[in-house]
Short mmCIF file of C-alpha atoms in Angstrom, two decimals:
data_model
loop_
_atom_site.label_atom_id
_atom_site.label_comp_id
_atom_site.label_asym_id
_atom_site.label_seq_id
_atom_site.Cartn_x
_atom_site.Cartn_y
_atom_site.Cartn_z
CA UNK A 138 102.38 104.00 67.41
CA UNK A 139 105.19 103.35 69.91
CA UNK A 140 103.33 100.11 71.41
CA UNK A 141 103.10 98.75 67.61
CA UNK A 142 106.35 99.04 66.96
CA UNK A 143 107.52 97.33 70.07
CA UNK A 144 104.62 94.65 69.66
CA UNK A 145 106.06 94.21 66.27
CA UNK A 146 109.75 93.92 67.16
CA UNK A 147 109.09 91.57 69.83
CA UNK A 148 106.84 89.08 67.99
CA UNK A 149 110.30 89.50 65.39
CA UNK A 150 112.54 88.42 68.63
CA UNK A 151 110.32 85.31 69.32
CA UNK A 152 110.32 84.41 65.64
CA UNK A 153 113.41 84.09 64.50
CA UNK A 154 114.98 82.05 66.87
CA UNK A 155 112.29 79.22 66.41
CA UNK A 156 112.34 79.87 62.45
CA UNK A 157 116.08 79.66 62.27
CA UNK A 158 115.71 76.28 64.40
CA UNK A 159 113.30 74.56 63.10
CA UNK A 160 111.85 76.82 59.40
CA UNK A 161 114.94 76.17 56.95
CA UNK A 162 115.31 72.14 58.54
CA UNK A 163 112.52 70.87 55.76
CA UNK A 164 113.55 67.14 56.44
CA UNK A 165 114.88 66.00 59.88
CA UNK A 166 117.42 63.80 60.61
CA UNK A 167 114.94 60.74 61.69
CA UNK A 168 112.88 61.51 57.84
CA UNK A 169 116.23 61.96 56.26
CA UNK A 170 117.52 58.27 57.56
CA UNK A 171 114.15 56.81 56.73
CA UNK A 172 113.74 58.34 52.81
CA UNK A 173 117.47 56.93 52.13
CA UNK A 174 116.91 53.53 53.44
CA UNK A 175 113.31 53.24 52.20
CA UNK A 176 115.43 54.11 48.89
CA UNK A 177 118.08 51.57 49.35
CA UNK A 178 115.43 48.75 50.75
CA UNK A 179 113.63 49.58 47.56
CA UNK A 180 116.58 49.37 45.18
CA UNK A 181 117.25 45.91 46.62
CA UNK A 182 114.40 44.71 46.42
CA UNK A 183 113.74 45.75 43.18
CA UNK A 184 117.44 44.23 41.93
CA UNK A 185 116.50 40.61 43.67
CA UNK A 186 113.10 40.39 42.31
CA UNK A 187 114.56 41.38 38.62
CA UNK A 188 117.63 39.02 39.04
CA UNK A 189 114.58 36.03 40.44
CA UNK A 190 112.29 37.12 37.71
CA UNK A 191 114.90 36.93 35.17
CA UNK A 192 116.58 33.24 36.22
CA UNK A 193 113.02 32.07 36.64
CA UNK A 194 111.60 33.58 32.85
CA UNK A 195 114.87 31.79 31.83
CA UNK A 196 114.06 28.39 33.92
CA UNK A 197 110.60 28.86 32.47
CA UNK A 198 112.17 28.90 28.32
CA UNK A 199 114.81 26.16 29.15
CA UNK A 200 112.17 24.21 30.53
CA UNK A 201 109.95 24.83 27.47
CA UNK A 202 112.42 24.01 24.79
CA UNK A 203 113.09 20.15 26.65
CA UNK A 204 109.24 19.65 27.17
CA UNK A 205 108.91 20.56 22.94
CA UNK A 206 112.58 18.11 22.85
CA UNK A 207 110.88 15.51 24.89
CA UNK A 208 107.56 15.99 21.53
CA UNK A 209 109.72 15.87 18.94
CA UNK A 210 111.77 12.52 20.09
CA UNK A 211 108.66 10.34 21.39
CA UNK A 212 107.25 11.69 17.39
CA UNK A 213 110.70 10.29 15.92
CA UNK A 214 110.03 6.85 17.73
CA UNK A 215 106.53 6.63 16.59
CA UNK A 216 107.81 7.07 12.97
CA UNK A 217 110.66 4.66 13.49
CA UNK A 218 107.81 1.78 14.77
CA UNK A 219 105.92 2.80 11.73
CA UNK A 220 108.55 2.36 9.46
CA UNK A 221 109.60 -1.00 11.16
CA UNK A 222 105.71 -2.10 10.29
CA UNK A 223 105.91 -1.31 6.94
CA UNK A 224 109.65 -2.87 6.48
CA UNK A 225 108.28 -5.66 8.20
CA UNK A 226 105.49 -5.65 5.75
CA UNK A 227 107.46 -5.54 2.85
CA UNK A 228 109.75 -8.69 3.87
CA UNK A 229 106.99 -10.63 2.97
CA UNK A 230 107.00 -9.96 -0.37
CA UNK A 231 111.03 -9.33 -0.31
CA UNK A 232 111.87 -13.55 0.68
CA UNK A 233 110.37 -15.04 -2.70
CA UNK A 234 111.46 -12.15 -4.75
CA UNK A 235 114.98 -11.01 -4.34
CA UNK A 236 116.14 -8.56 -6.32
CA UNK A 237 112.84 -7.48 -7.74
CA UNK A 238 110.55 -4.14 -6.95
CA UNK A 239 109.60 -5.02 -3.94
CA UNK A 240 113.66 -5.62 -2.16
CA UNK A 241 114.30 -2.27 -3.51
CA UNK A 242 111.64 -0.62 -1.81
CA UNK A 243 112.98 -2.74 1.12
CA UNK A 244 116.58 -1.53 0.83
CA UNK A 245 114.98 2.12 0.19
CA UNK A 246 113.13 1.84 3.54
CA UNK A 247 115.54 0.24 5.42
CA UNK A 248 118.23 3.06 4.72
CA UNK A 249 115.47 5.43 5.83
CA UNK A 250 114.95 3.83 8.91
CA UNK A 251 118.84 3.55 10.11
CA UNK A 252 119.00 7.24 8.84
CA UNK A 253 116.06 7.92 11.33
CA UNK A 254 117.89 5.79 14.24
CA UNK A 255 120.60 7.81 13.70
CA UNK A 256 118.61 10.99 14.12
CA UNK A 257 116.98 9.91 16.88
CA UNK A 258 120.71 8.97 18.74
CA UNK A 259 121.54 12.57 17.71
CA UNK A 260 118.41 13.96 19.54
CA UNK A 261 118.55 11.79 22.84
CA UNK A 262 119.79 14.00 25.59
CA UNK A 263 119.14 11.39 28.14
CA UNK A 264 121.64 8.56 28.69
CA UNK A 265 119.14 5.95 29.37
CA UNK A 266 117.16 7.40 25.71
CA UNK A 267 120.71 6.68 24.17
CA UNK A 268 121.87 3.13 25.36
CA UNK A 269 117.82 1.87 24.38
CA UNK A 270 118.73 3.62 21.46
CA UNK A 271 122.19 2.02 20.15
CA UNK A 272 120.16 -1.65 21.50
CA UNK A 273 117.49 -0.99 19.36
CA UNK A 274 119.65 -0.16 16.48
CA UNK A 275 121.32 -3.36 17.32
CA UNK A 276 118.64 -5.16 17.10
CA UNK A 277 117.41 -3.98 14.03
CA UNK A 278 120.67 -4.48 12.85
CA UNK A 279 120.70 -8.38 13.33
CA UNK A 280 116.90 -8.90 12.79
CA UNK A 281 116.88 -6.86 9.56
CA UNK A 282 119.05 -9.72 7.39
CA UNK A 283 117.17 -11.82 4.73
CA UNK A 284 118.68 -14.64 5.91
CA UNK A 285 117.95 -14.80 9.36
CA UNK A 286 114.46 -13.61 8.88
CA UNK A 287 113.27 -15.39 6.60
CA UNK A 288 112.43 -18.69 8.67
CA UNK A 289 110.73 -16.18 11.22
CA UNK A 290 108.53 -14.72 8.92
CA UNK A 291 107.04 -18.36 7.57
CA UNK A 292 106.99 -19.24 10.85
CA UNK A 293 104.55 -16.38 11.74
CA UNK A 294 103.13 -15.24 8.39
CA UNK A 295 99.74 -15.63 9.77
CA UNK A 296 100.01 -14.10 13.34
CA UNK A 297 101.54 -11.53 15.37
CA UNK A 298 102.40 -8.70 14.49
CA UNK A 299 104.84 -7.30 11.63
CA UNK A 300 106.99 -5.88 14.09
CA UNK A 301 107.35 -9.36 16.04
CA UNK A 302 107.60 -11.16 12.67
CA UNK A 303 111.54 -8.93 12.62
CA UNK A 304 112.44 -9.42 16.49
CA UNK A 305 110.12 -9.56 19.25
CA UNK A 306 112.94 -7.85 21.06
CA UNK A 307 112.50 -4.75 19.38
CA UNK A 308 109.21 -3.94 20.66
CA UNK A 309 109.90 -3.78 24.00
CA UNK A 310 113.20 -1.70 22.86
CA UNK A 311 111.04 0.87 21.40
CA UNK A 312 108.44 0.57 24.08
CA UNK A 313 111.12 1.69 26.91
CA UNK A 314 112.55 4.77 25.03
CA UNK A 315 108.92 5.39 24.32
CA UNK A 316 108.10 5.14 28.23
CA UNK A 317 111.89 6.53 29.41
CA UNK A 318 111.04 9.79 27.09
CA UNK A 319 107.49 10.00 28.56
CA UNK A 320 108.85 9.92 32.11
CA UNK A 321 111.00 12.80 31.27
CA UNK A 322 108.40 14.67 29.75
CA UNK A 323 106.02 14.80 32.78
CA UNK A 324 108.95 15.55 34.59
CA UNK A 325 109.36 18.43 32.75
CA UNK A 326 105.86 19.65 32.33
CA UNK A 327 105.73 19.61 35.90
CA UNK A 328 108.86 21.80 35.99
CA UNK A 329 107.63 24.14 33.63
CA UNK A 330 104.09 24.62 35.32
CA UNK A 331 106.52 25.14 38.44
CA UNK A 332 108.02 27.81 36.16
CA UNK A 333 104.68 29.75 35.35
CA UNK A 334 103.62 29.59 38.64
CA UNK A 335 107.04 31.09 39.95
CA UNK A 336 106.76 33.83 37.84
CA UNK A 337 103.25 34.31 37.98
CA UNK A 338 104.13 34.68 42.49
CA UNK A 339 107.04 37.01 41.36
CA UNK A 340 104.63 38.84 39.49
CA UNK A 341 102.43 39.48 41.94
CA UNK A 342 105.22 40.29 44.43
CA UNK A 343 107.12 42.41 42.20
CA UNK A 344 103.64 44.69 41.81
CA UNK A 345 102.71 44.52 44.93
CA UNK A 346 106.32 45.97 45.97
CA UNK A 347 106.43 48.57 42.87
CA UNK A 348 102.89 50.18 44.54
CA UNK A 349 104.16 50.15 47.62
CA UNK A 350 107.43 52.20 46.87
CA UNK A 351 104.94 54.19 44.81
CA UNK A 352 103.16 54.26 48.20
CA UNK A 353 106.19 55.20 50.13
CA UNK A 354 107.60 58.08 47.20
CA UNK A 355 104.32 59.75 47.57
CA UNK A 356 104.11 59.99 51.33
CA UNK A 357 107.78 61.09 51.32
CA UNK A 358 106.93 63.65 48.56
CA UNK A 359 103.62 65.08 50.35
CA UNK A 360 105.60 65.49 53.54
CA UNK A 361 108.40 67.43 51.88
CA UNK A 362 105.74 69.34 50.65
CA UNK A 363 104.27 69.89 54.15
CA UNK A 364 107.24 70.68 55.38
CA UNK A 365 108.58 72.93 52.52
CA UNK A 366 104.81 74.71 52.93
CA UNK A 367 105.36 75.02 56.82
CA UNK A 368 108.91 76.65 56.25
CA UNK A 369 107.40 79.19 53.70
CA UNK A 370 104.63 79.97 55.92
CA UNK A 371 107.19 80.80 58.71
CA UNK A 372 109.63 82.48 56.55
CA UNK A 373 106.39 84.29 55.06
CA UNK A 374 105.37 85.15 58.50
CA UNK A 375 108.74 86.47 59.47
CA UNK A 376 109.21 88.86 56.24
CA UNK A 377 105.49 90.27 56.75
CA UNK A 378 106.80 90.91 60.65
CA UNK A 379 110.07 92.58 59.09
CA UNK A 380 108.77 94.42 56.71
CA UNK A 381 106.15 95.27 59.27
CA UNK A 382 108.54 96.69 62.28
CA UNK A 383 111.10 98.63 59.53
CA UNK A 384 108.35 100.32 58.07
CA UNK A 385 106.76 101.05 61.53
CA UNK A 386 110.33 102.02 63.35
CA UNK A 387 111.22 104.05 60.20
CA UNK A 388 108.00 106.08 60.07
CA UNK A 389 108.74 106.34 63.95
CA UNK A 390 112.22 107.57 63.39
CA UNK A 391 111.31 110.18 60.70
CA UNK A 392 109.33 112.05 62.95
CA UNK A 393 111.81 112.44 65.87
CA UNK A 394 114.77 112.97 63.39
CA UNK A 395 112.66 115.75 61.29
CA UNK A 396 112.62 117.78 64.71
CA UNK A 397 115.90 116.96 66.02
CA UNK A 398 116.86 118.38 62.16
CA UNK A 399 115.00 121.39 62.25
CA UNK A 400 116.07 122.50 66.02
CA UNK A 401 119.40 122.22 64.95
CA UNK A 402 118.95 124.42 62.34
CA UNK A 403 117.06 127.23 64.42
CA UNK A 404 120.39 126.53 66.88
CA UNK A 405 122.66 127.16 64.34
CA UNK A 406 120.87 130.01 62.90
CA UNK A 407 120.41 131.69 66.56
CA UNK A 408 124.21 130.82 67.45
CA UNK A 409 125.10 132.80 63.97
CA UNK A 410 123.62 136.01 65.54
CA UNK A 411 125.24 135.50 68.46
CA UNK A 412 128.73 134.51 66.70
CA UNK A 413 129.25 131.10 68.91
CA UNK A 414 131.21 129.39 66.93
CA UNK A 415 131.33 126.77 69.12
CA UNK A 416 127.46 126.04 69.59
CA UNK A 417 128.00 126.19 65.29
CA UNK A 418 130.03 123.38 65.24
CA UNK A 419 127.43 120.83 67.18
CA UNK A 420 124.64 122.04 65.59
CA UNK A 421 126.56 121.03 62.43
CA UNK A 422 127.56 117.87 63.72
CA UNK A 423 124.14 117.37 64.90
CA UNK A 424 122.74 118.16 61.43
CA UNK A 425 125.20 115.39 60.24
CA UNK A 426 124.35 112.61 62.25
CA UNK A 427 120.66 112.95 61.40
CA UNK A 428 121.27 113.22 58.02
CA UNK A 429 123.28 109.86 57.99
CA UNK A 430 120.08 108.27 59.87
CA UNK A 431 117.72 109.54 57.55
CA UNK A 432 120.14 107.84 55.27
CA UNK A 433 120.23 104.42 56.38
CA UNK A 434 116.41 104.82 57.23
CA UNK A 435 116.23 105.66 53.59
CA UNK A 436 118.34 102.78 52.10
CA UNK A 437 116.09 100.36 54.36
CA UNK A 438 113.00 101.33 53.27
CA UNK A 439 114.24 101.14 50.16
CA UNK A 440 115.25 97.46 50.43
CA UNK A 441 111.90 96.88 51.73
CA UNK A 442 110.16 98.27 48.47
CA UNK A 443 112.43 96.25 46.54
CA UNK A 444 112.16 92.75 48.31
CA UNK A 445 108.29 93.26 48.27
CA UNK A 446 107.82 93.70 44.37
CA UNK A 447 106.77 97.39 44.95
CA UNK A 448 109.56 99.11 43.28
CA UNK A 449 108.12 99.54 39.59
CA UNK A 450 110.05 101.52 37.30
CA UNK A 451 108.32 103.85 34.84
CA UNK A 452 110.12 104.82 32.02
CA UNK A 453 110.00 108.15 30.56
CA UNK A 454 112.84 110.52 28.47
CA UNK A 455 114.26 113.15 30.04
CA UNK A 456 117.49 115.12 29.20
CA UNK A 457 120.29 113.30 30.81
CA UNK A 458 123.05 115.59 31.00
CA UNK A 459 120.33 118.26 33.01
CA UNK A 460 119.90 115.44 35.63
CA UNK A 461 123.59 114.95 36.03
CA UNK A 462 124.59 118.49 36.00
CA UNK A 463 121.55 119.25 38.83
CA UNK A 464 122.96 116.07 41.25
CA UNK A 465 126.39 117.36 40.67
CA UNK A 466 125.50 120.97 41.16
CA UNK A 467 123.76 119.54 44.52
CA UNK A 468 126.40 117.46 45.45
CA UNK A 469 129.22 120.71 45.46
CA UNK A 470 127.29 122.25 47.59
CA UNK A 471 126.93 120.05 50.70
CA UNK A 472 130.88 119.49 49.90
CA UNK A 473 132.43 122.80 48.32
CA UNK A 474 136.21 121.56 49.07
CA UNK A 475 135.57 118.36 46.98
CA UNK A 476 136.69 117.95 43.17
CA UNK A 477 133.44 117.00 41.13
CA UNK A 478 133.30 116.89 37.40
CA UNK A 479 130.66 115.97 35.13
CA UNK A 480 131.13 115.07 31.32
CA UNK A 481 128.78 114.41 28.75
CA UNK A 482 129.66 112.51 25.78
CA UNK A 483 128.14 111.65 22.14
CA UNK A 484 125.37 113.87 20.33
CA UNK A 485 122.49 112.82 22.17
CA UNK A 486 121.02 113.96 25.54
CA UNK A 487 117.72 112.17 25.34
CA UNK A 488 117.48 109.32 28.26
CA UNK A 489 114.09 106.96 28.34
CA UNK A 490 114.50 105.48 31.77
CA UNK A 491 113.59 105.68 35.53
CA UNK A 492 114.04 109.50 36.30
CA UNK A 493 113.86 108.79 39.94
CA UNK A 494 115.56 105.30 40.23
CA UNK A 495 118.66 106.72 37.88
CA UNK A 496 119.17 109.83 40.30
CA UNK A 497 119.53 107.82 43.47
CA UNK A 498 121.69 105.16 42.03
CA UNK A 499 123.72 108.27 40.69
CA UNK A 500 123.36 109.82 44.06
CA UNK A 501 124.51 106.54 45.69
CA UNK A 502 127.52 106.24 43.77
CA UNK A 503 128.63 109.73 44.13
CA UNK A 504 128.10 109.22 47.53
CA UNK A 505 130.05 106.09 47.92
CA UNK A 506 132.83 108.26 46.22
CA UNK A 507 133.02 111.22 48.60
CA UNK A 508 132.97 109.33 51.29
CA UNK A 509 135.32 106.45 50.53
CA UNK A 510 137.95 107.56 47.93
CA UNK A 511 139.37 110.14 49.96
CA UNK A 512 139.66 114.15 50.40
CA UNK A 513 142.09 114.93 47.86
CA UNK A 514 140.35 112.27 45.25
CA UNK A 515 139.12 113.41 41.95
CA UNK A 516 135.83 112.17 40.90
CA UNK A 517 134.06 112.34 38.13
CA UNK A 518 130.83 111.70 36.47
CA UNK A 519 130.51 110.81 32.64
CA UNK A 520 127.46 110.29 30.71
CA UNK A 521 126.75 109.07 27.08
CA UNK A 522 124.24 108.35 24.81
CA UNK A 523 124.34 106.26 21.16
CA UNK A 524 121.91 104.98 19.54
CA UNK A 525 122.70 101.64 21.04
CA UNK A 526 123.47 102.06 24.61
CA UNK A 527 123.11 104.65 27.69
CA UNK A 528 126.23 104.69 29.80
CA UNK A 529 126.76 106.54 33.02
CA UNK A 530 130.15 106.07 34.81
CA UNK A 531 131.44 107.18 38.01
CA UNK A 532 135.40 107.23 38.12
CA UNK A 533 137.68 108.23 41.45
CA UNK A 534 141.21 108.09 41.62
CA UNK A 535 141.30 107.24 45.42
CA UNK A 536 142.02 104.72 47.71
CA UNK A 537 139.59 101.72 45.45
CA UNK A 538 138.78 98.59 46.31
CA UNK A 539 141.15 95.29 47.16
CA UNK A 540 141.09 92.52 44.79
CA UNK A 541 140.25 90.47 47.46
CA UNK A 542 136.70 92.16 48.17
CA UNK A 543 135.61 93.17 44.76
CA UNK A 544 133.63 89.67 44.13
CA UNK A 545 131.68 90.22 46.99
CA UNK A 546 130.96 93.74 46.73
CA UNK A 547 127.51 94.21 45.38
CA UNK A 548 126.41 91.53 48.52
CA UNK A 549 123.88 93.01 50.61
CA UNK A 550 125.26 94.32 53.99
CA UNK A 551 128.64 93.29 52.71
CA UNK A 552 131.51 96.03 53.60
CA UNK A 553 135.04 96.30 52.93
CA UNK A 554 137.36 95.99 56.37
CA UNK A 555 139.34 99.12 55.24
CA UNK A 556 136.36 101.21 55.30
CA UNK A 557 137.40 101.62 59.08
CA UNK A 558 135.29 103.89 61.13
CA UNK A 559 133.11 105.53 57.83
CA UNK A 560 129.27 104.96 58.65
CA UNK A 561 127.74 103.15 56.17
CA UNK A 562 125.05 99.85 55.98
CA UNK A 563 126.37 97.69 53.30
CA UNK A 564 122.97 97.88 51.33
CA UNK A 565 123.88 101.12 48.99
CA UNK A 566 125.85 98.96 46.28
CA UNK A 567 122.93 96.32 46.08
CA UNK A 568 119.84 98.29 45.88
CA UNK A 569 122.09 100.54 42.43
CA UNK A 570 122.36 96.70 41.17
CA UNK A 571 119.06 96.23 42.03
CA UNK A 572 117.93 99.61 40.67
CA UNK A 573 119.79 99.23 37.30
CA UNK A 574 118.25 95.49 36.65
CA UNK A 575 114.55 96.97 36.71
CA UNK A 576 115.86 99.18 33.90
CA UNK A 577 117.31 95.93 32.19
CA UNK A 578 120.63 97.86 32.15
CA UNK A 579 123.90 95.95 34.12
CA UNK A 580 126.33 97.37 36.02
CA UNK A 581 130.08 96.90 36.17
CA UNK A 582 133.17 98.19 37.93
CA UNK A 583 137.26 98.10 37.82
CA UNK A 584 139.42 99.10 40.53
CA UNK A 585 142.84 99.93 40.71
CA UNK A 586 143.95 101.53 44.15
CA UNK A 587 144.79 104.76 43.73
CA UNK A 588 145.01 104.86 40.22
CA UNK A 589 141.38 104.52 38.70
CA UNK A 590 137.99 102.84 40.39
CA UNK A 591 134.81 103.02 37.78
CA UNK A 592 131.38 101.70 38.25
CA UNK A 593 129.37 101.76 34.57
CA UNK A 594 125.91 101.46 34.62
CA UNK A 595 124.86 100.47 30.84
CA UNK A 596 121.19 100.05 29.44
CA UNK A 597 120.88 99.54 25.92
CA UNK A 598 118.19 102.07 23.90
CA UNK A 599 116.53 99.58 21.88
CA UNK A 600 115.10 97.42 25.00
CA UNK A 601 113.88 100.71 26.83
#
């Protein structure tokens, strides 16, 4: 048994070093540098190819509205020439018969046609689209009067073309803005394929980069994983080790400390016969000292029980008051000179709770009392039962507890500085929290120095 325990708490020795090295570190420095600026290369990335995506998309609709522009003027100049033709027509007619049918349709048409050059002005982005434009108006302008068409039209009343019969000018007018808006419209065709094919690349890029950071999350994520595993595994290992050597050592302590317990007693019952009072005294101090190891062997296996799930409470009614009265009654007698009261309050005595688990967080208390609230302190134990809520306080008019330490005091192995020389662990205070919360009751304290201190354990009856 001895060579398992030391086994045990050697393994422990070469464990915790490494574990408190390397087993709470789940990402290194080197992965922590590389996840941020794989983040922050991503990010950028991501923001250029958005900001490219979005200038090109709107390149790409810019593009599209002057290629349907481009459409819509080379249709306006085809229905200008066709109008000309048919004006042209109609001036055939309109010479012998001014004023008649025929020179109103003309005058109708012709308005049309300046109302269309007009338009077409309007719609002409281009510079070069506007001057042909205004010299085709011109043009039409001069070539459009009875007078001085007339003699052109007999001249060539059987050939050529309508359009030549008005000015011959004015076909090679309409046949540049025709060819000018042409130019521009392969010119932007070309830019708008340019366009599709931009964003079709960016497209492509932009996935390709959006599965790789997808990539990149995922490795990042499965190695924190790894790593979180590893650290379990370690910590894991470590608690099983722990839990391992305090149960070992403890059932190795019990044994030597039952003897060392029991000779003392047969001392101080032989030194009684033989009135040494001195050889009383050590045996009594003896008897102490093991009884304050058995303690803190006690409150550690305890902890043990409780960090490993194996505390269960089982909840069952008893008669509070007896339970109090019998820890009290036990209490006196280990410390006759001590002032210990119990109280019961309300009508009922009936408990359903932990018998076992309320006794030693009652115990625990009471303990804490004698021992830090001072010799001539006045403690006190008061119990009650409603029909809503259980409530068991301890209350000491001793020495109590700074302001300074009471947030901290239920913190395992946490102790106050003005406890001095007083044996104690620090783990009393936590396991009654701990205690009390597996009977879904809470527990609270006040403390004013040597006026009042009070811890309240509370369960309510209709969650029991």
């Amino acid at each position: 048994m001895r060579t398992r325990v030391q086994n045990a708490k050697t393994a422990m020795n070469k464990a915790v070093p490494k574990l408190l090295k390397n087993g709470f570190r789940i990402l290194p420095g080197k992965f922590n540098w590389l996840f941020y600026a794989g983040c922050a290369t991503s990010v950028m990335l991501v923001l250029s190819l958005g900001i490219a995506s979005y200038i090109t998309l709107n390149n790409e609709q810019r593009t599209q509205k002057l290629v349907g522009h481009s459409y819509t003027v080379i249709r306006k100049v085809d229905s200008i020439e066709l109008l000309i033709n048919i004006i042209a027509f109609l001036r055939k007619g309109t010479i012998p018969d001014v004023g008649g049918a025929l020179s109103q349709q003309y005058n109708r048409d012709t308005s049309q046609l300046f109302r269309q050059l007009i338009t077409l002005t309007q719609l002409a982005k281009n510079n070069q689209v506007k001057q042909q434009t205004g010299k085709l108006t011109s043009q039409l302008k001069a070539g459009l009067k009875l007078q001085a068409i007339a003699p052109l039209i007999k001249a060539n009343m059987m050939s050529g073309s309508p359009l030549d019969a008005i000015n011959p000018k004015v076909k090679q007018s309409i046949d540049g803005i025709r060819e000018t808006e042409n130019a521009l419209l392969r010119k932007r065709e070309q830019g708008y394929a340019a366009s599709l094919t931009l964003q079709k690349i960016i497209g492509v890029v932009g996935t390709t980069l959006v599965l790789t950071i997808v990539a990149f999350l995922i490795y990042m994520i499965v190695k924190e994983l790894r790593n979180r595993y590893d650290a379990y595994q370690r910590e894991h290992e470590l608690s099983m080790l722990k839990s391992s050597f305090v149960t070992l050592a403890s059932h190795e302590f019990r044994t030597p400390l039952s003897a060392i317990l029991l000779s003392s007693s047969l001392i101080e019952k032989y030194a009684e016969k033989e009135s040494n009072p001195g050889i009383i005294k050590h045996a009594l101090k003896i008897k102490g000292i093991v009884n304050n190891l058995k303690t803190i062997l006690e409150d550690f296996l305890s902890l043990e029980k409780l960090d490993n799930g194996k505390v269960i409470p089982h909840f069952k009614a008893f008669d509070l008051p007896d339970l109090c009265q019998e820890i009290i009654d036990q209490l006196k007698e280990g410390n006759p000179e001590r002032e210990l009261n119990y109280e019961h309050m309300g009508e009922g005595h009936e408990a359903l709770l932990d018998e076992n688990l309320i006794r030693n967080a009652i115990i625990n208390l009471l303990t804490n009392a004698l021992k830090y609230a001072g010799h001539d302190a006045r403690i006190s134990l008061i119990s009650e039962v409603t029909n809503e809520r259980i409530r068991i306080s301890i209350k000491d008019n001793g020495v109590g507890v700074p302001q300074k330490y009471q947030d901290k005091l239920f913190t395992l192995f946490f102790r106050v500085d003005e406890s001095g020389c007083i044996p104690g662990t620090g783990l009393g205070l936590n396991i009654v929290m701990r205690y009390v919360q597996l009977m879904k009751g809470a527990i609270s304290f006040t403390s004013e120095p040597y006026h009042e201190t009070c811890f309240e354990m509370s369960f309510p009856v209709n969650e029991q």
